mmCIF file of C-alpha atoms in Angstrom:
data_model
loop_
_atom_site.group_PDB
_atom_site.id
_atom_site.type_symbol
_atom_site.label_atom_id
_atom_site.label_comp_id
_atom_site.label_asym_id
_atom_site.label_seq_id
_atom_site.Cartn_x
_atom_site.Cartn_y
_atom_site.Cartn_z
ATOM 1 C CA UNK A 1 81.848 53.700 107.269
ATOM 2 C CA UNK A 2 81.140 54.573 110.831
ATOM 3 C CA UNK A 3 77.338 56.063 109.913
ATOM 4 C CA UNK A 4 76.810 52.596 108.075
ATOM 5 C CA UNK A 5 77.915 50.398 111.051
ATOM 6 C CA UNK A 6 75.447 52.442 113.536
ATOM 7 C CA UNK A 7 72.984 52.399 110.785
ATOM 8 C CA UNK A 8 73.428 48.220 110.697
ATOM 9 C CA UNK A 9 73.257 48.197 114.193
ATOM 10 C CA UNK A 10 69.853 50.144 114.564
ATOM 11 C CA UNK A 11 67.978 47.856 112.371
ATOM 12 C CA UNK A 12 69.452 45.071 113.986
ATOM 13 C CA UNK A 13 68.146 45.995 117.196
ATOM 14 C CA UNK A 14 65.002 46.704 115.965
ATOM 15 C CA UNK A 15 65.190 43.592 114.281
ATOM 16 C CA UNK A 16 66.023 41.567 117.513
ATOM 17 C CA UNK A 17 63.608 43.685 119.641
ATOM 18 C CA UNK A 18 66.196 45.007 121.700
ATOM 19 C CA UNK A 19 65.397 48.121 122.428
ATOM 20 C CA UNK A 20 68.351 48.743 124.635
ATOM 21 C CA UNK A 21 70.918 48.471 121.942
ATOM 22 C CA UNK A 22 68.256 50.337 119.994
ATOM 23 C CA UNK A 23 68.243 53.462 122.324
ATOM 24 C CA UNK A 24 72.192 53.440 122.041
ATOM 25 C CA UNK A 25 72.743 52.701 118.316
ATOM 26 C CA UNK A 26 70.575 55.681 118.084
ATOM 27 C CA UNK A 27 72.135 58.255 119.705
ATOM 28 C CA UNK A 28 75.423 57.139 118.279
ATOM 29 C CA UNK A 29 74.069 57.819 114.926
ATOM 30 C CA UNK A 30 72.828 60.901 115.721
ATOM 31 C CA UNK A 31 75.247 62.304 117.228
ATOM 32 C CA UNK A 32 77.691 61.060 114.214
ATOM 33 C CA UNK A 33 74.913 62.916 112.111
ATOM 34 C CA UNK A 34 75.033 66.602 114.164
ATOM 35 C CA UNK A 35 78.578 66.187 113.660
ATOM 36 C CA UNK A 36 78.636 65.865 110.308
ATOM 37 C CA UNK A 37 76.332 69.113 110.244
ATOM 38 C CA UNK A 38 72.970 66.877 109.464
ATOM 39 C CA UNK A 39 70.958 68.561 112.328
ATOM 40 C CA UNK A 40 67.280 67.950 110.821
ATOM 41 C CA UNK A 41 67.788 64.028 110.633
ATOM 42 C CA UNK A 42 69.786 64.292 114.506
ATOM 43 C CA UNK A 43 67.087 66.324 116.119
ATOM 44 C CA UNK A 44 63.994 64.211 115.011
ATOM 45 C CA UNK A 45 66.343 60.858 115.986
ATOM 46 C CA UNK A 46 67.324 62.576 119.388
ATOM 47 C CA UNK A 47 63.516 62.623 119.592
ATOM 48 C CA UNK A 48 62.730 60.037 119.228
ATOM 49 C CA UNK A 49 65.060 58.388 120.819
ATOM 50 C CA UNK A 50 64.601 59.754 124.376
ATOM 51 C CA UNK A 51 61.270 58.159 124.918
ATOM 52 C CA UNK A 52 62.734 54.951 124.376
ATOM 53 C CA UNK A 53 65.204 55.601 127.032
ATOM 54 C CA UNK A 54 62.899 56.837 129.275
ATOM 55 C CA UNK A 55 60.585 53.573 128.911
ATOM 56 C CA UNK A 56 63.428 51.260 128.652
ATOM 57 C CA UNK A 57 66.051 52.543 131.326
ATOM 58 C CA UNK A 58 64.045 54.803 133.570
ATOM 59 C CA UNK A 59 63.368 57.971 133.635
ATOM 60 C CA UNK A 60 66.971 58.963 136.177
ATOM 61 C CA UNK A 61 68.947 56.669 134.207
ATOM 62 C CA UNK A 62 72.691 57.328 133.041
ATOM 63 C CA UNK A 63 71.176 55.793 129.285
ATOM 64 C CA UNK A 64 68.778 58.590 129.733
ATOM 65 C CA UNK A 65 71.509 61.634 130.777
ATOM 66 C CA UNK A 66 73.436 60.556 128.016
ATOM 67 C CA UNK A 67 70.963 61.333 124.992
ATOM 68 C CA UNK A 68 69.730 64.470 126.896
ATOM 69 C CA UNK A 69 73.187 65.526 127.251
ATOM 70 C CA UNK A 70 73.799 64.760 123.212
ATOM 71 C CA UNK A 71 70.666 66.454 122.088
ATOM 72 C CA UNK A 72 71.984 69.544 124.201
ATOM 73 C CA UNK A 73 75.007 69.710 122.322
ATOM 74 C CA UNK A 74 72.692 69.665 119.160
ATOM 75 C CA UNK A 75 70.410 72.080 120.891
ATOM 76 C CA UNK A 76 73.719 74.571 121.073
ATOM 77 C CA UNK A 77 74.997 74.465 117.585
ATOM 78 C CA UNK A 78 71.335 74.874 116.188
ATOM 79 C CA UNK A 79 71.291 77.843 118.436
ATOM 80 C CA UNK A 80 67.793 76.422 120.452
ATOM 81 C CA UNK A 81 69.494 77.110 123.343
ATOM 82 C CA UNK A 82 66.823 77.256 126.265
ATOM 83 C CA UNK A 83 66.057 73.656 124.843
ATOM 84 C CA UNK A 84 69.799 72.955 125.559
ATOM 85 C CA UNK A 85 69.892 74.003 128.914
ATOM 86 C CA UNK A 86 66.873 72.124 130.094
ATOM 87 C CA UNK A 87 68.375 68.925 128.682
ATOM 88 C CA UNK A 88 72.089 69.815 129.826
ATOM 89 C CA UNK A 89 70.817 70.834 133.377
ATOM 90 C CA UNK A 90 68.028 66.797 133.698
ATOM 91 C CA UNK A 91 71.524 64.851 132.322
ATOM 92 C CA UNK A 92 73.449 66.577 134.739
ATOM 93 C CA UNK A 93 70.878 66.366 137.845
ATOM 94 C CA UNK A 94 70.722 62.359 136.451
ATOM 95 C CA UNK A 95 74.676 62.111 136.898
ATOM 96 C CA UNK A 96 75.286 63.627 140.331
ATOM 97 C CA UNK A 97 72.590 61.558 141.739
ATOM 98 C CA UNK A 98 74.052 58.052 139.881
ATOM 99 C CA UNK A 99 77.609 59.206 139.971
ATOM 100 C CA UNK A 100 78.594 61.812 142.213
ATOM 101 C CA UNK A 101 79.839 65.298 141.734
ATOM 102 C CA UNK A 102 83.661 64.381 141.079
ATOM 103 C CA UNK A 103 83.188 62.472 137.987
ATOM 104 C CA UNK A 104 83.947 63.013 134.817
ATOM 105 C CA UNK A 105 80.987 62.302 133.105
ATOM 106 C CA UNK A 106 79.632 65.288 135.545
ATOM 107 C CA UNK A 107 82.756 67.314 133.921
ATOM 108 C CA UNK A 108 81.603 66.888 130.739
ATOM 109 C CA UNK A 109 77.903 68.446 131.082
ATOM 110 C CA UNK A 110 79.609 71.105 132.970
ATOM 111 C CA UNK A 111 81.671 71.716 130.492
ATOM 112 C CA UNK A 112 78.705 71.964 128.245
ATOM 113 C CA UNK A 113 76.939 74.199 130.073
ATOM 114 C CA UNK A 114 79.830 76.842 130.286
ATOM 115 C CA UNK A 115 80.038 76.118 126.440
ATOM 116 C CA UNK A 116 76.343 76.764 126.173
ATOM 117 C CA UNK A 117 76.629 79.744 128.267
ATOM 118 C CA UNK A 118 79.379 81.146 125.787
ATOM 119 C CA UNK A 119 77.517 80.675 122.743
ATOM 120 C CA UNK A 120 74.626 83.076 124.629
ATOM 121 C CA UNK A 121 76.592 85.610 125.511
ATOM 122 C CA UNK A 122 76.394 84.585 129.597
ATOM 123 C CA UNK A 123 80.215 84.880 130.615
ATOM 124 C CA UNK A 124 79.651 85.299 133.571
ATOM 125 C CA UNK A 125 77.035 82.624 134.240
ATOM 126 C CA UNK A 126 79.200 80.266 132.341
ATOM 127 C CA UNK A 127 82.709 80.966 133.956
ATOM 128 C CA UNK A 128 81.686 78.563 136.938
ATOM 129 C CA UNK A 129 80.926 75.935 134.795
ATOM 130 C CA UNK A 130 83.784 75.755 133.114
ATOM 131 C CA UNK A 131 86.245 76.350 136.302
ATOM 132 C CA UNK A 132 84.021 73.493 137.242
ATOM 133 C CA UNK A 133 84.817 70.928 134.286
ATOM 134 C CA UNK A 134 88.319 71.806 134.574
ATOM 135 C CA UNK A 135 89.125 71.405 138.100
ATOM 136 C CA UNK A 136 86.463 67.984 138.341
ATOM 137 C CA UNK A 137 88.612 66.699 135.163
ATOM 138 C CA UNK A 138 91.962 67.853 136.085
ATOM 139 C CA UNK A 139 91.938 66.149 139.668
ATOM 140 C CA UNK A 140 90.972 62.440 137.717
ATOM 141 C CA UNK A 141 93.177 62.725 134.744
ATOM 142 C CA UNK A 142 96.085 64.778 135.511
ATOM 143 C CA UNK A 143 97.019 69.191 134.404
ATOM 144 C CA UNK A 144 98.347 67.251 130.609
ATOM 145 C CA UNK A 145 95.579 65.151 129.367
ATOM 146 C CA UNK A 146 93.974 66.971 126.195
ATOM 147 C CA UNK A 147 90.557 66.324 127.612
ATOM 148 C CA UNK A 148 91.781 68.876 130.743
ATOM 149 C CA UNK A 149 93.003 70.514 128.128
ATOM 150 C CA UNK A 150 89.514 70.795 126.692
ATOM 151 C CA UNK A 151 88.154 71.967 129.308
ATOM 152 C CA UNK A 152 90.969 74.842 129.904
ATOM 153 C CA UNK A 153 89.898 75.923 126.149
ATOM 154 C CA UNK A 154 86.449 76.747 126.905
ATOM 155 C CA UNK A 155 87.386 77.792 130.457
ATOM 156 C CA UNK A 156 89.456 80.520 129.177
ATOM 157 C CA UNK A 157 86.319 81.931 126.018
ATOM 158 C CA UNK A 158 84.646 82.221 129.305
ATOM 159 C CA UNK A 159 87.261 84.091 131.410
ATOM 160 C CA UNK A 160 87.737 86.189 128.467
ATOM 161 C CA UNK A 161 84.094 87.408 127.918
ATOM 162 C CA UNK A 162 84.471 88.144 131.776
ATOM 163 C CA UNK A 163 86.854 90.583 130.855
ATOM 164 C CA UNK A 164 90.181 89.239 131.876
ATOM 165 C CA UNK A 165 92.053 88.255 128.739
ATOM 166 C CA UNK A 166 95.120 88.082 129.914
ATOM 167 C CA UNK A 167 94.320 85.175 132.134
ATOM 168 C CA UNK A 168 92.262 83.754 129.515
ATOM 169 C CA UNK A 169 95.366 83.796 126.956
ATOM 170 C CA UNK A 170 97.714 82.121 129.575
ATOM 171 C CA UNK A 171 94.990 79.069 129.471
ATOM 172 C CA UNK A 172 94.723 78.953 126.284
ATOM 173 C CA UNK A 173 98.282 78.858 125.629
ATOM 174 C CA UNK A 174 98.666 76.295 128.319
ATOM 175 C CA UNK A 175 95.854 74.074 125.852
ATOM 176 C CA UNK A 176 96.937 74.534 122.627
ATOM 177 C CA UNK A 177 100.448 72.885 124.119
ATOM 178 C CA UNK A 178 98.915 69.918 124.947
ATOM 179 C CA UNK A 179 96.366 69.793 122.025
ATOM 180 C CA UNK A 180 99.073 69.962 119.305
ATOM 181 C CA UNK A 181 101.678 67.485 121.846
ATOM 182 C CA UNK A 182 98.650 64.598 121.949
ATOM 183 C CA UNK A 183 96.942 65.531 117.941
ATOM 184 C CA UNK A 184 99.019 67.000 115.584
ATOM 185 C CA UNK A 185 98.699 70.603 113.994
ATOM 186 C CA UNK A 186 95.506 69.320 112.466
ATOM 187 C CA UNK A 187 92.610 68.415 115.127
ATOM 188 C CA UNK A 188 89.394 70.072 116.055
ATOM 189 C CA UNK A 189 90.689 71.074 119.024
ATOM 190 C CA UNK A 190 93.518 73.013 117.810
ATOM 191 C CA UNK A 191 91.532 75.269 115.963
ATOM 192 C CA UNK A 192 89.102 76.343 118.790
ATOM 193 C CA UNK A 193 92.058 76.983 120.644
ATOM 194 C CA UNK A 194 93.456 79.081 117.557
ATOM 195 C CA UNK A 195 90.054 80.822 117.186
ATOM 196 C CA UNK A 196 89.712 81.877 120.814
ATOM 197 C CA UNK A 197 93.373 83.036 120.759
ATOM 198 C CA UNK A 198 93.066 85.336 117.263
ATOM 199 C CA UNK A 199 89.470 86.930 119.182
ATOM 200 C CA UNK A 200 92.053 88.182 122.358
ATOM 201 C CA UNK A 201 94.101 89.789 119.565
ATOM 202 C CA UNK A 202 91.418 90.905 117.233
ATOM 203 C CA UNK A 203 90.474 92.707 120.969
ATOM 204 C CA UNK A 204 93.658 94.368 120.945
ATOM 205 C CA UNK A 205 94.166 96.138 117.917
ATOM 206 C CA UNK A 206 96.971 93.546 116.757
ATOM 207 C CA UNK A 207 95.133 92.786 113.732
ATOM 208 C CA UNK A 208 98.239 90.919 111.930
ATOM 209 C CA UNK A 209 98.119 88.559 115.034
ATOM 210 C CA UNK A 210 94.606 87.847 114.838
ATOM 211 C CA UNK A 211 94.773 87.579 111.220
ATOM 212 C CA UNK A 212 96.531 84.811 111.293
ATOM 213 C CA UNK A 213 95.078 82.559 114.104
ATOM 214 C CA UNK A 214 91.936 83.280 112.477
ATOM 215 C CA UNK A 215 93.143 82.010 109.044
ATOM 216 C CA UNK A 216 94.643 78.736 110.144
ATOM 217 C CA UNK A 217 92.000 77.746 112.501
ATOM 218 C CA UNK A 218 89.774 78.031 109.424
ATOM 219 C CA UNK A 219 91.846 75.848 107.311
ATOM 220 C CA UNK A 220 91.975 73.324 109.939
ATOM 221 C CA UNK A 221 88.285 73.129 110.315
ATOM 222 C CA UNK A 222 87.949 72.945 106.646
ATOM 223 C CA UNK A 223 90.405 69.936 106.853
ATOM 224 C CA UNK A 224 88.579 68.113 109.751
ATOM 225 C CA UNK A 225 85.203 68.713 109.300
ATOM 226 C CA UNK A 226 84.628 69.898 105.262
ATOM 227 C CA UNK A 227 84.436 73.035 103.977
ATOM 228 C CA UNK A 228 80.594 73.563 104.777
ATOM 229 C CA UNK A 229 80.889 72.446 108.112
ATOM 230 C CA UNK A 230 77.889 75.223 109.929
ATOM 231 C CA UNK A 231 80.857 74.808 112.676
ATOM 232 C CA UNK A 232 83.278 77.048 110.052
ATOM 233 C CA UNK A 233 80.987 79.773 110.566
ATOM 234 C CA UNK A 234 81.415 81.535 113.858
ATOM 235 C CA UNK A 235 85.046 81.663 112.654
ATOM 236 C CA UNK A 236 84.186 82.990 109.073
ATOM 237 C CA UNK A 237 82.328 85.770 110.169
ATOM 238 C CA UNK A 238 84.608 87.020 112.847
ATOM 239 C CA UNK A 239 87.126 86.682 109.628
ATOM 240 C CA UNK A 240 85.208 88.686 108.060
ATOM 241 C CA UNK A 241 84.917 91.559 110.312
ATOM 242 C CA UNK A 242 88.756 91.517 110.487
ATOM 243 C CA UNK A 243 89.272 91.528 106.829
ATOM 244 C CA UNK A 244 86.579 94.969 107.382
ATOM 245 C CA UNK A 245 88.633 96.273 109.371
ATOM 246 C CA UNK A 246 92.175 95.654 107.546
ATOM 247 C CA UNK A 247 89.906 98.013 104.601
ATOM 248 C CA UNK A 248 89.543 94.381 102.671
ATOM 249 C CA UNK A 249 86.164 94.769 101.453
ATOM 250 C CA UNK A 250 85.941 92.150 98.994
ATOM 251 C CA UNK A 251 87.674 89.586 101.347
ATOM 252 C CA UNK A 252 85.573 90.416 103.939
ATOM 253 C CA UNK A 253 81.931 89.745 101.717
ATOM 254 C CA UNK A 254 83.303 86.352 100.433
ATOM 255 C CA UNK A 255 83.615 85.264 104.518
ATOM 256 C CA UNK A 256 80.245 86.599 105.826
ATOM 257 C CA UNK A 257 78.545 85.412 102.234
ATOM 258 C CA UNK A 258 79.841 81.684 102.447
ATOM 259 C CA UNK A 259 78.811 81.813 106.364
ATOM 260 C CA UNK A 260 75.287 82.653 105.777
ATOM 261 C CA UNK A 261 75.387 80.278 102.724
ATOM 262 C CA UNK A 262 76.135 77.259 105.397
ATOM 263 C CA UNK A 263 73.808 78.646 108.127
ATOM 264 C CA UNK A 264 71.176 79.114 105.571
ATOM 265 C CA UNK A 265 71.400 75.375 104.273
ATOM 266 C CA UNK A 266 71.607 73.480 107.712
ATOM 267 C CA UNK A 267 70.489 76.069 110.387
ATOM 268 C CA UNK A 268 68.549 78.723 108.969
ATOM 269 C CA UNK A 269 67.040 80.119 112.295
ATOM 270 C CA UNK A 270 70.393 79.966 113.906
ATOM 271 C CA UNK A 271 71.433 83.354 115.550
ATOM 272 C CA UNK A 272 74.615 83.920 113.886
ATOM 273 C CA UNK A 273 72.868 83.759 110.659
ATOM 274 C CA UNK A 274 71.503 87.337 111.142
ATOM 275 C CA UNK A 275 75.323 88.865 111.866
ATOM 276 C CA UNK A 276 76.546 86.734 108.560
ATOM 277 C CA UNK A 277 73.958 88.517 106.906
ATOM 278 C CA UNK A 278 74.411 92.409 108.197
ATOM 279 C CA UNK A 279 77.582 91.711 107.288
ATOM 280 C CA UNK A 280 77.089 90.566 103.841
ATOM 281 C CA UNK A 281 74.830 92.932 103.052
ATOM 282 C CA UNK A 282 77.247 96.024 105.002
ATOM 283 C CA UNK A 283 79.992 94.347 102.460
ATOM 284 C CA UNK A 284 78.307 93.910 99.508
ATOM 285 C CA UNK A 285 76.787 98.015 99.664
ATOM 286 C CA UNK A 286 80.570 99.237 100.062
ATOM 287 C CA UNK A 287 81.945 97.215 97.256
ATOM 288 C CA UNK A 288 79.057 98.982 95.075
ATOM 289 C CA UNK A 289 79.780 102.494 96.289
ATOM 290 C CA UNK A 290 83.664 101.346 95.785
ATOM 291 C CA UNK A 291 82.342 100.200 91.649
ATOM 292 C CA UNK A 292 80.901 103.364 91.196
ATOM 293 C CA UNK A 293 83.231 105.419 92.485
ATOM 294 C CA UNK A 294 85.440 103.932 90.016
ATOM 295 C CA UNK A 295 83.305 104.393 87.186
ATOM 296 C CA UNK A 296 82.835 107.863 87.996
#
């Protein structure tokens, strides 16, 4: 319904020769579309679309910020990540000029950036960021509003691949609270919040823990997004190296094997690919030693 209506409202705008409500109807639809997991179709309409901006709004415009800061998120979860920064670090640049450094619109790239930095493996390049997002946001909107919350989430990956999980569970303890006060059990949200919280115990050796955090935040992607959501898959594979570890062999080759199934449909040079895959293959080789061990 929604992809439809921004659909509608492209041609109408190209229709009309507005290219204003063009450059907007576009980004809505592709960001709608990288949500959805359609990154070929978003990433040649984020292309497209930015010229338009550019020519239409100017080059340091907020119109312009905007699709470079949506085409970064695509950038991240199609794991083209210096092309993420560049267009995280221009929208950002755009918005403290137009907006100033306390706003939240400024919070939000921030918050990006730490996420970016997280899905690299920079913790400690990214931990400012998100301190950043979550202080900026927190001052406007007040300690309980699930987009603080947010921010608290990805804070705390951050703080954790610093090395300080402790602190990092407090925060996102303090998140999932609000998340599941303002959405419900089921919500996006919730099950990063889950994920991040079953990693800290994976960590530690409580493997029953982790086991479960890992196994609901799945479901509740599934739920939200579909069950071939490429968004499933970070979560899948980390699954799957539990389920390796808890000696479940053939558990563990169904996660990493429906992971790289995803990854190989929608993102096949994305970097988590290649661990789905060492440990499909790592799976797949014990289960045959396992077979003929039996037969023997």
């Amino acid at each position: 319904m929604a992809e439809r209506a921004f659909v509608d409202a492209v041609a109408r705008a190209r229709r009309d020769g507005s290219d204003g409500g063009r450059v907007l109807a576009q980004c809505e639809l592709a960001s709608l579309w990288r949500m959805r997991g359609g990154y070929r179709r978003a990433g040649l309409l984020f292309a497209l679309t930015l010229p338009v901006a550019e020519r239409v709004f100017g080059a340091a415009s907020v119109q312009v910020a905007t699709v470079c800061n949506e085409w970064g998120v695509w950038g991240k979860y199609t794991g083209r990540f210096e092309q993420a920064e560049g267009l995280y670090l221009r929208a950002l640049t755009i918005l403290e000029a137009v907006r100033g450094g306390e706003h939240e619109d400024v919070a939000t790239v921030c918050h990006n950036l730490g996420g970016l930095a997280h899905a690299r493996g920079d913790h400690h390049g990214g931990e400012p960021w998100g301190r950043r997002a979550a202080e900026v946001r927190a001052e406007i909107l007040g300690e309980d509003h699930p987009r603080v919350a947010a921010d608290l989430a990805a804070w705390a990956a951050l703080v954790d691949g610093c090395g300080r999980p402790d602190e990092a569970e407090v925060l996102l303890r303090r998140a999932l609270v609000v998340f599941e006060a303002a959405y419900g059990p089921w919500h996006h949200d919730v099950a990063a919040a889950l994920h991040n919280l079953a990693a800290i115990a994976h960590r530690r050796g409580d493997l029953e823990t982790a086991l479960a955090h890992y196994t609901r935040a799945l479901a509740v992607k599934d739920a939200v997004l579909g069950p071939g959501h490429p968004e499933s898959t970070i979560t899948l594979i980390n699954l799957g190296a539990l389920h390796r570890a808890l000696h479940q062999p053939g558990r563990a080759h169904a996660c990493y094997s429906r992971a790289a199934e995803v990854l190989e449909r929608v993102a096949p040079d994305h970097p988590h690919l290649a661990a789905a895959r060492r440990g499909q293959a790592a799976t797949a080789a014990g289960l045959a030693a396992d077979r003929a061990a039996d037969g023997a």
